[in-house]
Coordinates of C-alpha atoms in Angstrom, one line a residue:
M1 CA 15.9 5.5 1.6
A2 CA 18.3 3.3 -0.3
L3 CA 20.1 0.6 1.6
D4 CA 23.7 1.8 1.3
G5 CA 27.0 -0.2 1.4
A6 CA 27.8 1.0 4.9
F7 CA 24.5 -0.2 6.2
L8 CA 24.9 -3.4 4.3
H9 CA 28.3 -3.8 6.0
H10 CA 26.5 -4.0 9.3
I11 CA 24.0 -6.5 7.9
K12 CA 27.0 -8.6 6.8
K13 CA 28.2 -8.7 10.4
E14 CA 24.8 -9.8 11.7
I15 CA 24.7 -12.6 9.2
E16 CA 28.2 -13.7 10.1
E17 CA 27.5 -13.6 13.9
S18 CA 24.2 -15.5 13.7
A19 CA 24.4 -17.9 10.7
I20 CA 28.0 -18.9 9.8
G21 CA 28.0 -22.7 9.9
A22 CA 24.2 -22.9 9.6
R23 CA 22.7 -25.4 7.3
V24 CA 20.1 -24.6 4.6
D25 CA 17.0 -26.2 5.8
K26 CA 14.3 -24.9 3.3
I27 CA 14.2 -22.5 0.4
Y28 CA 11.2 -20.4 -0.6
Q29 CA 10.4 -18.1 -3.5
P30 CA 7.3 -16.2 -2.5
N31 CA 7.3 -14.3 -5.8
R32 CA 9.5 -13.6 -8.8
E33 CA 11.6 -11.0 -6.9
E34 CA 12.1 -12.5 -3.5
M35 CA 13.9 -15.6 -2.0
V36 CA 13.9 -16.8 1.6
L37 CA 16.5 -19.2 3.0
S38 CA 15.7 -21.1 6.1
L39 CA 19.0 -21.5 7.9
R40 CA 19.1 -23.9 10.8
T41 CA 21.7 -23.6 13.6
Y42 CA 22.0 -25.7 16.7
R43 CA 20.1 -23.0 18.6
E44 CA 17.4 -21.7 16.3
T45 CA 16.1 -21.5 12.7
L46 CA 16.7 -18.2 10.9
K47 CA 14.8 -16.8 7.9
L48 CA 17.1 -14.9 5.5
L49 CA 15.1 -12.7 3.1
M50 CA 16.7 -11.7 -0.2
S51 CA 14.7 -9.2 -2.2
A52 CA 15.5 -7.9 -5.7
R53 CA 12.5 -5.5 -5.8
A54 CA 13.4 -2.2 -7.4
N55 CA 12.1 0.0 -4.6
S56 CA 13.1 -2.3 -1.7
A57 CA 16.1 -4.4 -2.7
R58 CA 17.7 -5.8 0.5
I59 CA 19.0 -8.8 2.4
H60 CA 18.3 -9.4 6.1
F61 CA 16.8 -11.8 8.6
T62 CA 13.1 -11.6 8.8
R63 CA 10.3 -12.8 11.1
S64 CA 7.4 -12.2 8.7
V65 CA 7.9 -14.8 6.0
P66 CA 5.7 -14.0 2.9
E67 CA 3.1 -16.5 1.8
N68 CA 4.4 -19.0 -0.8
P69 CA 2.8 -19.9 -4.1
K70 CA 1.3 -23.4 -4.5
V71 CA 3.8 -24.3 -7.2
P72 CA 7.5 -23.2 -6.6
P73 CA 9.2 -21.4 -9.5
M74 CA 12.0 -23.0 -11.5
L75 CA 14.8 -21.1 -9.7
C76 CA 13.4 -22.1 -6.3
M77 CA 13.4 -25.8 -7.3
L78 CA 17.0 -25.5 -8.6
L79 CA 18.2 -24.0 -5.4
R80 CA 16.4 -26.7 -3.4
K81 CA 18.2 -29.3 -5.4
R82 CA 21.7 -27.7 -5.2
L83 CA 21.7 -25.9 -1.8
A84 CA 19.5 -28.1 0.5
G85 CA 21.7 -29.2 3.3
A86 CA 24.6 -26.9 2.4
R87 CA 26.4 -25.0 5.1
L88 CA 26.9 -21.2 5.0
A89 CA 30.7 -20.9 5.1
A90 CA 31.4 -17.2 4.5
V91 CA 29.8 -13.8 3.7
R92 CA 31.8 -11.4 1.4
Q93 CA 31.4 -7.8 0.5
P94 CA 33.7 -6.1 -2.1
G95 CA 34.6 -2.9 -0.3
L96 CA 31.4 -1.0 0.5
E97 CA 29.7 -2.1 -2.7
R98 CA 26.0 -2.8 -2.3
M99 CA 26.3 -6.5 -2.8
L100 CA 26.9 -9.6 -0.6
C101 CA 28.3 -12.9 -1.7
L102 CA 27.0 -15.9 0.4
D103 CA 29.4 -18.8 0.1
F104 CA 28.0 -22.3 0.8
D105 CA 29.8 -25.6 1.3
A106 CA 27.7 -28.1 -0.6
V107 CA 28.0 -31.6 -2.0
S108 CA 27.7 -32.3 -5.7
E109 CA 25.7 -35.2 -7.3
L110 CA 28.9 -37.2 -7.4
G111 CA 29.5 -36.7 -3.6
D112 CA 32.3 -34.2 -4.0
E113 CA 32.5 -31.1 -1.8
I114 CA 32.0 -27.9 -3.7
R115 CA 31.5 -24.3 -2.9
L116 CA 28.4 -22.5 -4.4
T117 CA 27.7 -18.8 -4.1
L118 CA 24.5 -16.8 -3.9
V119 CA 25.2 -13.2 -5.0
M120 CA 22.8 -10.5 -3.7
E121 CA 23.2 -7.4 -5.8
I122 CA 21.4 -4.3 -4.6
M123 CA 21.3 -1.8 -7.5
G124 CA 17.8 -0.4 -7.7
R125 CA 15.8 -1.7 -10.6
Y126 CA 18.9 -3.7 -11.7
S127 CA 18.9 -5.6 -8.4
N128 CA 19.4 -9.3 -8.8
I129 CA 20.1 -12.7 -7.1
I130 CA 22.7 -14.7 -9.0
F131 CA 23.6 -18.4 -8.3
V132 CA 27.3 -19.1 -9.1
D133 CA 29.2 -22.4 -9.1
E134 CA 32.7 -23.2 -7.8
A135 CA 34.3 -22.2 -11.2
G136 CA 32.7 -18.8 -11.1
K137 CA 30.1 -19.7 -13.8
I138 CA 26.5 -18.5 -13.5
I139 CA 24.1 -21.4 -12.8
D140 CA 21.0 -19.2 -13.0
A141 CA 19.7 -15.8 -11.8
L142 CA 16.5 -14.4 -10.6
K143 CA 16.6 -11.9 -13.5
R144 CA 18.4 -13.0 -16.6
V145 CA 20.0 -10.2 -18.6
D146 CA 20.5 -10.9 -22.3
A147 CA 22.1 -8.8 -25.1
E148 CA 18.9 -7.0 -25.8
M149 CA 18.6 -5.8 -22.2
S150 CA 22.3 -4.8 -21.7
S151 CA 25.3 -4.7 -23.9
E152 CA 27.8 -4.2 -21.0
R153 CA 27.1 -7.0 -18.6
L154 CA 25.2 -10.2 -19.4
V155 CA 23.7 -12.4 -16.7
L156 CA 22.9 -15.8 -18.3
P157 CA 23.5 -19.4 -17.3
G158 CA 26.9 -20.7 -18.4
L159 CA 28.6 -17.3 -18.5
T160 CA 31.4 -16.3 -16.2
Y161 CA 30.1 -14.1 -13.4
Q162 CA 31.4 -10.5 -13.5
L163 CA 31.2 -7.9 -10.8
P164 CA 29.2 -4.8 -11.6
P165 CA 31.3 -2.0 -13.2
P166 CA 33.3 -0.2 -10.5
Q167 CA 32.6 3.4 -9.6
D168 CA 35.2 6.1 -9.4
K169 CA 34.7 6.7 -5.7
L170 CA 36.8 6.4 -2.6
C171 CA 36.0 3.9 0.2
L172 CA 35.9 4.5 3.9
L173 CA 37.5 1.1 4.6
T174 CA 40.7 1.7 2.5
D175 CA 41.1 5.5 1.8
S176 CA 42.2 8.1 4.4
V177 CA 40.1 11.0 5.5
P178 CA 42.6 13.6 4.0
D179 CA 42.4 11.8 0.6
I180 CA 38.6 12.0 0.8
I181 CA 38.6 15.7 1.7
E182 CA 41.0 16.4 -1.1
K183 CA 38.7 14.8 -3.7
I184 CA 35.7 16.6 -2.3
Q185 CA 37.5 19.8 -2.7
R186 CA 38.1 19.0 -6.4
V187 CA 34.4 18.8 -7.0
P188 CA 33.0 22.0 -8.8
S189 CA 32.8 24.7 -6.2
D190 CA 29.1 25.5 -6.5
T191 CA 28.1 22.0 -5.6
E192 CA 26.1 21.3 -2.4
L193 CA 28.3 19.6 0.2
S194 CA 26.0 16.6 0.5
K195 CA 26.1 16.0 -3.3
A196 CA 29.8 16.4 -3.3
I197 CA 30.2 13.7 -0.6
L198 CA 27.7 11.5 -2.5
N199 CA 29.8 11.8 -5.7
T200 CA 33.0 11.1 -3.8
L201 CA 32.3 8.3 -1.3
Q202 CA 31.4 4.7 -2.1
G203 CA 28.6 3.0 -0.1
V204 CA 26.9 6.0 1.5
S205 CA 23.3 7.0 0.9
P206 CA 21.9 10.5 0.4
I207 CA 20.6 10.7 4.0
V208 CA 24.1 10.0 5.4
C209 CA 25.6 12.7 3.1
R210 CA 22.9 15.2 4.2
E211 CA 23.7 14.4 7.8
L212 CA 27.3 15.1 7.3
E213 CA 26.4 18.5 5.7
H214 CA 24.0 19.2 8.6
L215 CA 26.7 18.5 11.2
T216 CA 29.3 20.4 9.3
G217 CA 27.2 23.4 8.7
R218 CA 25.5 23.2 12.1
G219 CA 22.1 23.0 10.5
D220 CA 22.8 25.3 7.6
D221 CA 22.9 24.3 3.9
I222 CA 26.4 24.8 2.6
S223 CA 28.3 24.3 -0.7
T224 CA 32.0 23.5 -1.1
K225 CA 32.6 27.0 -2.4
S226 CA 31.3 28.7 0.7
M227 CA 33.0 26.5 3.3
S228 CA 35.4 28.0 5.8
A229 CA 38.6 26.4 7.1
Q230 CA 36.8 25.6 10.3
Q231 CA 34.0 23.9 8.5
W232 CA 36.5 21.8 6.5
E233 CA 38.0 20.7 9.9
R234 CA 34.6 19.8 11.2
L235 CA 33.8 17.8 8.0
A236 CA 37.2 15.9 8.5
F237 CA 36.2 15.2 12.1
F238 CA 32.8 13.8 11.3
L239 CA 34.1 11.8 8.3
G240 CA 36.8 10.3 10.6
R241 CA 34.2 9.4 13.2
M242 CA 32.0 7.8 10.5
A243 CA 34.9 5.9 9.0
D244 CA 35.7 4.4 12.4
T245 CA 32.1 3.4 12.8
V246 CA 32.1 1.6 9.5
K247 CA 35.5 0.0 10.0
N248 CA 34.6 -1.3 13.5
V249 CA 31.1 -2.1 12.4
D250 CA 29.7 -0.7 15.6
G251 CA 26.9 1.6 14.1
K252 CA 23.4 1.6 15.6
P253 CA 20.3 1.2 13.5
H254 CA 18.0 4.3 13.5
M255 CA 14.7 4.8 11.6
V256 CA 13.2 8.2 10.8
V257 CA 9.5 8.2 11.5
S258 CA 7.0 11.0 10.5
P259 CA 4.6 12.4 13.1
V260 CA 1.9 10.0 11.8
Q261 CA 4.2 7.1 12.5
K262 CA 5.0 6.5 8.8
P263 CA 8.6 5.3 8.2
M264 CA 10.6 7.8 6.2
D265 CA 14.2 6.7 6.1
F266 CA 16.9 4.8 8.0
S267 CA 20.6 4.7 8.6
F268 CA 23.4 3.1 10.6
M269 CA 23.9 6.3 12.6
N270 CA 21.8 8.7 14.5
I271 CA 20.0 11.3 12.3
E272 CA 19.6 14.9 13.5
Q273 CA 18.8 16.8 10.3
Y274 CA 15.0 16.5 10.6
G275 CA 14.8 18.4 13.9
L276 CA 11.3 18.5 15.3
T277 CA 9.6 17.5 12.0
A278 CA 10.3 13.8 12.5
V279 CA 11.1 11.3 15.2
V280 CA 14.3 9.1 15.1
K281 CA 13.8 5.7 16.7
P282 CA 16.7 3.4 17.6
Y283 CA 16.3 -0.4 17.0
C284 CA 17.9 -3.4 18.6
D285 CA 19.4 -4.7 15.3
F286 CA 19.5 -3.9 11.6
S287 CA 17.3 -6.8 10.4
T288 CA 14.5 -5.8 12.8
L289 CA 14.7 -2.2 11.5
L290 CA 14.5 -3.3 7.8
D291 CA 11.6 -5.7 8.7
A292 CA 9.7 -2.8 10.2
F293 CA 10.5 -0.4 7.5
Y294 CA 9.6 -2.5 4.5
D295 CA 7.0 -5.0 5.8
E296 CA 3.9 -2.9 5.2
R297 CA 4.9 -1.6 1.8
D298 CA 6.0 -5.0 0.6
R299 CA 2.8 -6.6 1.7
I300 CA 0.9 -4.0 -0.3
D301 CA 3.1 -4.6 -3.3
R302 CA 2.7 -8.4 -3.1
M303 CA -1.1 -8.2 -2.7
R304 CA -1.3 -5.7 -5.6
V305 CA 0.4 -8.2 -7.9
R306 CA -1.8 -11.1 -6.8
S307 CA -5.0 -9.1 -6.9
Q308 CA -4.7 -7.6 -10.4
D309 CA -7.8 -9.5 -11.7
L310 CA -9.9 -8.3 -8.7
L311 CA -8.6 -4.7 -9.1
R312 CA -9.4 -4.7 -12.8
V313 CA -13.0 -5.9 -12.1
L314 CA -13.5 -3.2 -9.4
T315 CA -12.0 -0.4 -11.5
T316 CA -14.1 -1.3 -14.5
T317 CA -17.2 -1.5 -12.4
S318 CA -16.5 1.8 -10.6
D319 CA -15.8 3.6 -13.9
R320 CA -19.0 2.2 -15.5
L321 CA -21.1 3.3 -12.5
S322 CA -19.6 6.8 -12.5
R323 CA -20.3 7.2 -16.2
K324 CA -23.9 5.9 -15.8
M325 CA -24.5 8.3 -12.9
N326 CA -23.2 11.3 -14.8
L327 CA -25.6 10.5 -17.7
Q328 CA -28.5 10.0 -15.3
R329 CA -27.8 13.3 -13.5
A330 CA -27.8 15.1 -16.9
E331 CA -31.2 13.5 -17.7
L332 CA -32.5 14.4 -14.3
A333 CA -31.5 18.0 -14.8
H334 CA -33.5 18.0 -18.1
C335 CA -36.5 16.6 -16.3
A336 CA -36.4 19.5 -13.9
E337 CA -38.0 21.6 -16.7
R338 CA -41.1 19.5 -16.8
D339 CA -43.3 22.2 -15.1
D340 CA -42.7 24.4 -18.2
L341 CA -44.3 21.6 -20.3
R342 CA -47.4 21.5 -18.1
I343 CA -47.7 25.3 -18.1
C344 CA -47.6 25.3 -21.9
G345 CA -50.4 22.8 -22.1
D346 CA -52.5 24.9 -19.7
L347 CA -51.9 28.1 -21.7
I348 CA -52.9 26.4 -24.9
N349 CA -56.1 25.0 -23.3
A350 CA -57.0 28.5 -22.0
N351 CA -56.7 29.9 -25.5
L352 CA -58.0 27.2 -27.7
Y353 CA -60.2 29.5 -29.8
N354 CA -57.6 32.2 -30.1
I355 CA -54.9 30.0 -31.7
P356 CA -55.1 30.1 -35.6
K357 CA -55.1 26.6 -37.1
G358 CA -51.8 25.5 -38.6
S359 CA -49.7 27.9 -36.4
A360 CA -46.1 26.9 -35.6
M361 CA -45.6 29.4 -32.9
V362 CA -48.0 31.5 -30.7
E363 CA -47.5 34.1 -28.0
L364 CA -49.7 33.7 -25.0
Q365 CA -50.1 35.4 -21.7
N366 CA -48.6 33.4 -18.7
F367 CA -51.3 33.8 -16.1
Y368 CA -49.2 31.9 -13.6
E369 CA -47.0 34.9 -13.1
E370 CA -48.3 38.1 -11.5
S371 CA -47.2 40.4 -14.4
M372 CA -48.7 38.0 -17.0
P373 CA -45.8 38.3 -19.5
L374 CA -46.1 37.0 -23.0
V375 CA -44.4 33.6 -23.6
K376 CA -43.7 32.0 -26.9
V377 CA -45.1 28.4 -27.2
K378 CA -44.0 26.1 -30.0
L379 CA -46.8 24.2 -31.8
N380 CA -47.0 21.4 -34.3
P381 CA -48.8 22.9 -37.4
A382 CA -50.2 19.5 -38.3
L383 CA -52.1 19.2 -35.0
S384 CA -55.0 21.1 -33.6
A385 CA -54.6 23.4 -30.6
S386 CA -56.2 20.8 -28.3
Q387 CA -53.9 18.0 -29.7
N388 CA -50.9 20.3 -29.1
A389 CA -52.0 20.8 -25.5
Q390 CA -52.3 17.0 -25.0
K391 CA -48.9 16.5 -26.5
Y392 CA -47.4 18.9 -23.9
Y393 CA -49.3 17.1 -21.1
K394 CA -48.0 13.7 -22.3
E395 CA -44.4 15.0 -22.4
Y396 CA -44.9 16.4 -18.8
R397 CA -46.1 13.0 -17.5
K398 CA -43.2 11.3 -19.2
A399 CA -40.7 13.7 -17.6
R400 CA -42.3 13.2 -14.2
T401 CA -42.1 9.4 -14.5
A402 CA -38.5 9.6 -15.7
E403 CA -37.6 11.8 -12.8
E404 CA -39.0 9.3 -10.3
M405 CA -37.2 6.4 -12.0
L406 CA -33.9 8.3 -12.4
T407 CA -34.0 9.3 -8.8
A408 CA -34.4 5.7 -7.7
Q409 CA -31.7 4.5 -10.2
L410 CA -29.3 7.2 -9.0
Q411 CA -29.8 6.2 -5.4
Q412 CA -29.2 2.5 -6.3
A413 CA -26.1 3.3 -8.3
Q414 CA -24.7 5.4 -5.5
Q415 CA -25.2 2.5 -3.0
E416 CA -23.5 0.1 -5.4
L417 CA -20.6 2.6 -5.9
S418 CA -20.3 2.8 -2.1
Y419 CA -20.2 -1.0 -1.9
I420 CA -17.5 -1.2 -4.6
D421 CA -15.6 1.4 -2.5
T422 CA -15.7 -0.8 0.5
V423 CA -14.3 -3.8 -1.5
F424 CA -11.5 -1.5 -2.8
E425 CA -10.7 -0.8 0.9
E426 CA -10.7 -4.4 2.0
L427 CA -8.6 -5.3 -1.0
S428 CA -6.0 -2.7 0.1
R429 CA -5.9 -4.4 3.5
A430 CA -5.7 -8.0 2.2
A431 CA -2.6 -9.6 3.7
T432 CA -2.8 -13.2 2.6
E433 CA -4.0 -15.4 -0.3
R434 CA -7.0 -16.5 1.8
D435 CA -8.0 -12.8 2.2
L436 CA -8.1 -12.5 -1.6
S437 CA -10.0 -15.8 -2.0
E438 CA -12.7 -14.5 0.4
I439 CA -13.0 -11.2 -1.5
R440 CA -13.1 -13.1 -4.8
A441 CA -15.9 -15.4 -3.4
E442 CA -17.8 -12.3 -2.3
L443 CA -17.6 -10.8 -5.8
I444 CA -18.7 -14.0 -7.4
E445 CA -21.7 -14.2 -5.0
Q446 CA -22.7 -10.6 -6.0
G447 CA -22.4 -11.3 -9.7
Y448 CA -19.3 -9.2 -10.5
I449 CA -17.2 -12.1 -11.4
R450 CA -18.3 -15.2 -13.3
A451 CA -18.1 -18.4 -11.2
P452 CA -15.4 -20.8 -12.5
K453 CA -16.6 -24.0 -14.2
G454 CA -16.7 -27.2 -12.2
R455 CA -16.7 -27.7 -8.4
Q456 CA -14.4 -25.3 -6.7
K457 CA -13.1 -25.8 -3.2
Q458 CA -14.4 -22.9 -1.2
P459 CA -11.8 -21.3 1.1
A460 CA -12.3 -21.9 4.8
A461 CA -13.8 -18.8 6.3
M462 CA -11.4 -17.0 8.6
G463 CA -12.4 -15.5 11.9
P464 CA -12.2 -11.8 12.7
I465 CA -9.0 -10.2 13.8
E466 CA -8.8 -10.4 17.6
F467 CA -7.5 -7.7 20.0
V468 CA -7.7 -7.1 23.7
S469 CA -8.1 -3.6 25.2
S470 CA -5.6 -2.5 27.9
D471 CA -8.3 -3.1 30.6
G472 CA -9.2 -6.6 29.3
F473 CA -12.2 -6.2 26.9
P474 CA -12.1 -8.4 23.7
I475 CA -12.3 -6.4 20.5
L476 CA -13.1 -8.1 17.2
V477 CA -12.4 -6.5 13.7
G478 CA -13.9 -7.9 10.5
R479 CA -11.6 -8.7 7.6
N480 CA -14.1 -8.2 4.7
N481 CA -17.8 -7.3 4.0
R482 CA -19.1 -10.9 4.4
Q483 CA -17.3 -11.2 7.7
N484 CA -18.5 -7.8 8.8
D485 CA -22.1 -9.0 8.3
H486 CA -21.5 -12.2 10.3
L487 CA -19.7 -10.4 13.0
T488 CA -22.3 -7.7 13.5
M489 CA -25.6 -9.5 12.8
K490 CA -24.9 -13.0 14.1
Q491 CA -21.8 -13.2 16.3
A492 CA -22.1 -10.1 18.5
N493 CA -24.5 -9.8 21.4
N494 CA -27.1 -6.9 21.5
N495 CA -25.3 -5.4 24.5
D496 CA -21.9 -5.3 22.7
L497 CA -20.7 -2.0 21.2
W498 CA -20.5 -1.6 17.4
L499 CA -17.9 0.8 16.0
H500 CA -17.3 2.1 12.4
T501 CA -15.5 5.1 10.9
K502 CA -18.0 7.9 10.0
N503 CA -18.6 8.1 6.2
I504 CA -15.3 6.3 5.6
P505 CA -15.0 2.7 4.2
G506 CA -13.7 0.4 6.8
S507 CA -14.2 -2.7 9.0
H508 CA -17.0 -3.4 11.5
T509 CA -15.5 -3.4 15.0
I510 CA -17.1 -5.1 18.0
L511 CA -16.2 -4.3 21.6
S512 CA -17.4 -7.3 23.5
T513 CA -18.8 -6.2 26.9
Q514 CA -19.1 -9.7 28.4
G515 CA -21.8 -8.3 30.7
R516 CA -19.5 -5.7 32.2
A517 CA -19.8 -2.0 32.2
V518 CA -17.7 -0.8 29.3
T519 CA -14.9 1.8 30.1
E520 CA -14.0 5.0 28.2
T521 CA -10.5 3.5 27.7
A522 CA -11.9 0.4 26.0
I523 CA -14.2 2.5 23.7
Y524 CA -11.3 4.8 22.8
E525 CA -8.9 1.9 22.0
A526 CA -11.6 0.1 20.0
A527 CA -12.2 3.3 18.0
M528 CA -8.4 3.4 17.3
L529 CA -8.6 -0.1 16.0
A530 CA -11.7 0.7 13.8
A531 CA -9.9 3.7 12.4
F532 CA -6.7 1.8 11.7
H533 CA -8.7 -0.8 9.7
S534 CA -10.2 1.8 7.5
R535 CA -9.3 4.1 4.7
G536 CA -8.5 6.7 7.4
K537 CA -5.5 4.8 8.8
D538 CA -3.0 7.4 7.7
S539 CA -5.1 10.3 8.9
S540 CA -5.4 12.1 12.2
K541 CA -8.6 12.9 14.2
V542 CA -10.6 10.2 12.4
P543 CA -14.3 10.2 13.4
V544 CA -15.6 6.9 14.6
D545 CA -19.3 6.3 15.4
Y546 CA -20.2 3.8 18.1
T547 CA -23.5 2.4 19.4
E548 CA -24.9 -0.8 20.9
V549 CA -25.3 -3.7 18.5
R550 CA -29.1 -3.6 19.1
N551 CA -29.2 -0.3 17.3
V552 CA -27.6 -1.7 14.1
S553 CA -29.8 -3.2 11.4
K554 CA -29.4 -4.4 7.8
P555 CA -31.9 -3.3 5.2
Q556 CA -33.5 -6.0 3.1
G557 CA -31.5 -6.5 -0.1
A558 CA -28.6 -4.4 1.1
K559 CA -25.1 -5.3 -0.2
P560 CA -22.7 -7.2 2.1
G561 CA -21.3 -5.0 4.9
M562 CA -24.0 -2.3 4.4
V563 CA -26.0 -1.5 7.6
I564 CA -27.9 1.4 9.2
Y565 CA -27.6 2.5 12.8
V566 CA -29.2 4.9 15.2
N567 CA -28.6 6.4 18.7
Y568 CA -24.8 6.7 18.2
K569 CA -22.0 8.8 19.6
T570 CA -18.8 9.9 17.8
V571 CA -15.2 9.8 19.1
Y572 CA -12.2 11.3 17.3
V573 CA -9.0 9.2 17.3
T574 CA -5.6 9.0 15.5
P575 CA -4.7 5.5 14.3
D576 CA -1.4 4.1 15.5
A577 CA 0.3 1.0 14.0
A578 CA 2.4 0.4 17.1
F579 CA -0.7 0.4 19.3
T580 CA -2.5 -1.9 17.0
D581 CA 0.3 -4.4 17.1
S582 CA 0.5 -4.2 20.9
R583 CA -3.1 -5.0 21.4
K584 CA -3.3 -8.1 19.2
A585 CA -4.5 -11.2 21.1
N586 CA -2.0 -14.0 21.4

């Protein structure tokens, strides 16, 4: 899944073809690990994303610019001061290293023309964005590295920028295929071919190495020890073909997608190794592929960071409710023995004159059972037989009352836990800061979060997400519980259709009939949207209930988003992200 040097070589070409000569218009830093440069050409404005995230480090053009913080970080303000108005002059890549150097022609404070460089290093958790001046000195970096963090390579303002330590590997751009084959043959003979290639070649990812092994072995797993002369010839052929692709920069972007439409991997060449277990989709350009591959995962990561306080409140509340319910269930199980208390009282009353005074234990016949067995009944020696009977009756009434109260409390706690589960779900789907603000306002309203002191500006309520079925019916999907209530109970008409995943937390979905006879196609597509905006979005054959809005009601005192419904039907669908995007209203 790593973005390798060969893939980055194609990204470099895209940047050169589209943005050389472009001026830096704006600079954003959405979070501590990402930068976005707005580059303005005479034809268009391009957004260049640079991410130093450990699991998704990359650089490419993007259409989905992340939401920005209210106050820009220090590095962002520094880049705005030094790079605003600068012109992108060149893009450099040392060999097939996983790094790009963006050179900008800028003007100093004294009016002199200078060249400044932004270095994008893609090295897993060591990924970084480093700002370097014309003398090769580090101005600043997204991640500063001091002596406590690394003894080999420091990244601090004022120090001379040094390239990452070189790897002892051959490069497709400069080394010949025979030299590469010779070095692969020197690898220990029991090594898998894919690992041998990975240890030999610079700038190729595991998926590319596995593909070369797949093509060489015609689908079989092979090691360097077991390879025949014919297989070495095939490997040389495929290595030569790949070297030509990298040198000419004429690869084609391909993404490997699972049967449930989940991105699995990508490459600059077609991938055949997965066979029928996955689908390989070509893309028009490399930036669009990376946008599609990382967009959803990065959105979730960004929202997780920004929603830590909400997640902590929900987790604490959920754990507290679970512990409370476990204790109540244990008490309820104890109450189930209350009938034995009543029977003991009845047996004592039936034998008042046969029980010796001061007894601590007595054996009595249980006339409630047909065989009338003897049962041992404990007594308090300080009490009379009649008083012992009344004591058993009192404990029986206490257990019966406790059972009624515990049953009601358990039901209430279960409803609260279900509500917290729905907030977890809407938090996982939050895409913007406004989404988080509305969830936070809902939790304040329900008493889970203390309201901040002073007058706080309430976020403007967002409308539902709007879609249109393929045959023209509007479909509305709620973003959170408060919006679900408004959408279902106030905005929708009685003749509209209401949809929701069966026993799965998710959004209320309204299929607006507009006075027309609703079609099976519209119902099915609305059900797919309801399933996609639920916890079942990554599942198949998700059950979705639907009924007219008139059959949906909200019990008095129910939590936000909680409703009951009758006279419903169920349809089974498989959510599809591509379909969801295609049906969004303009």
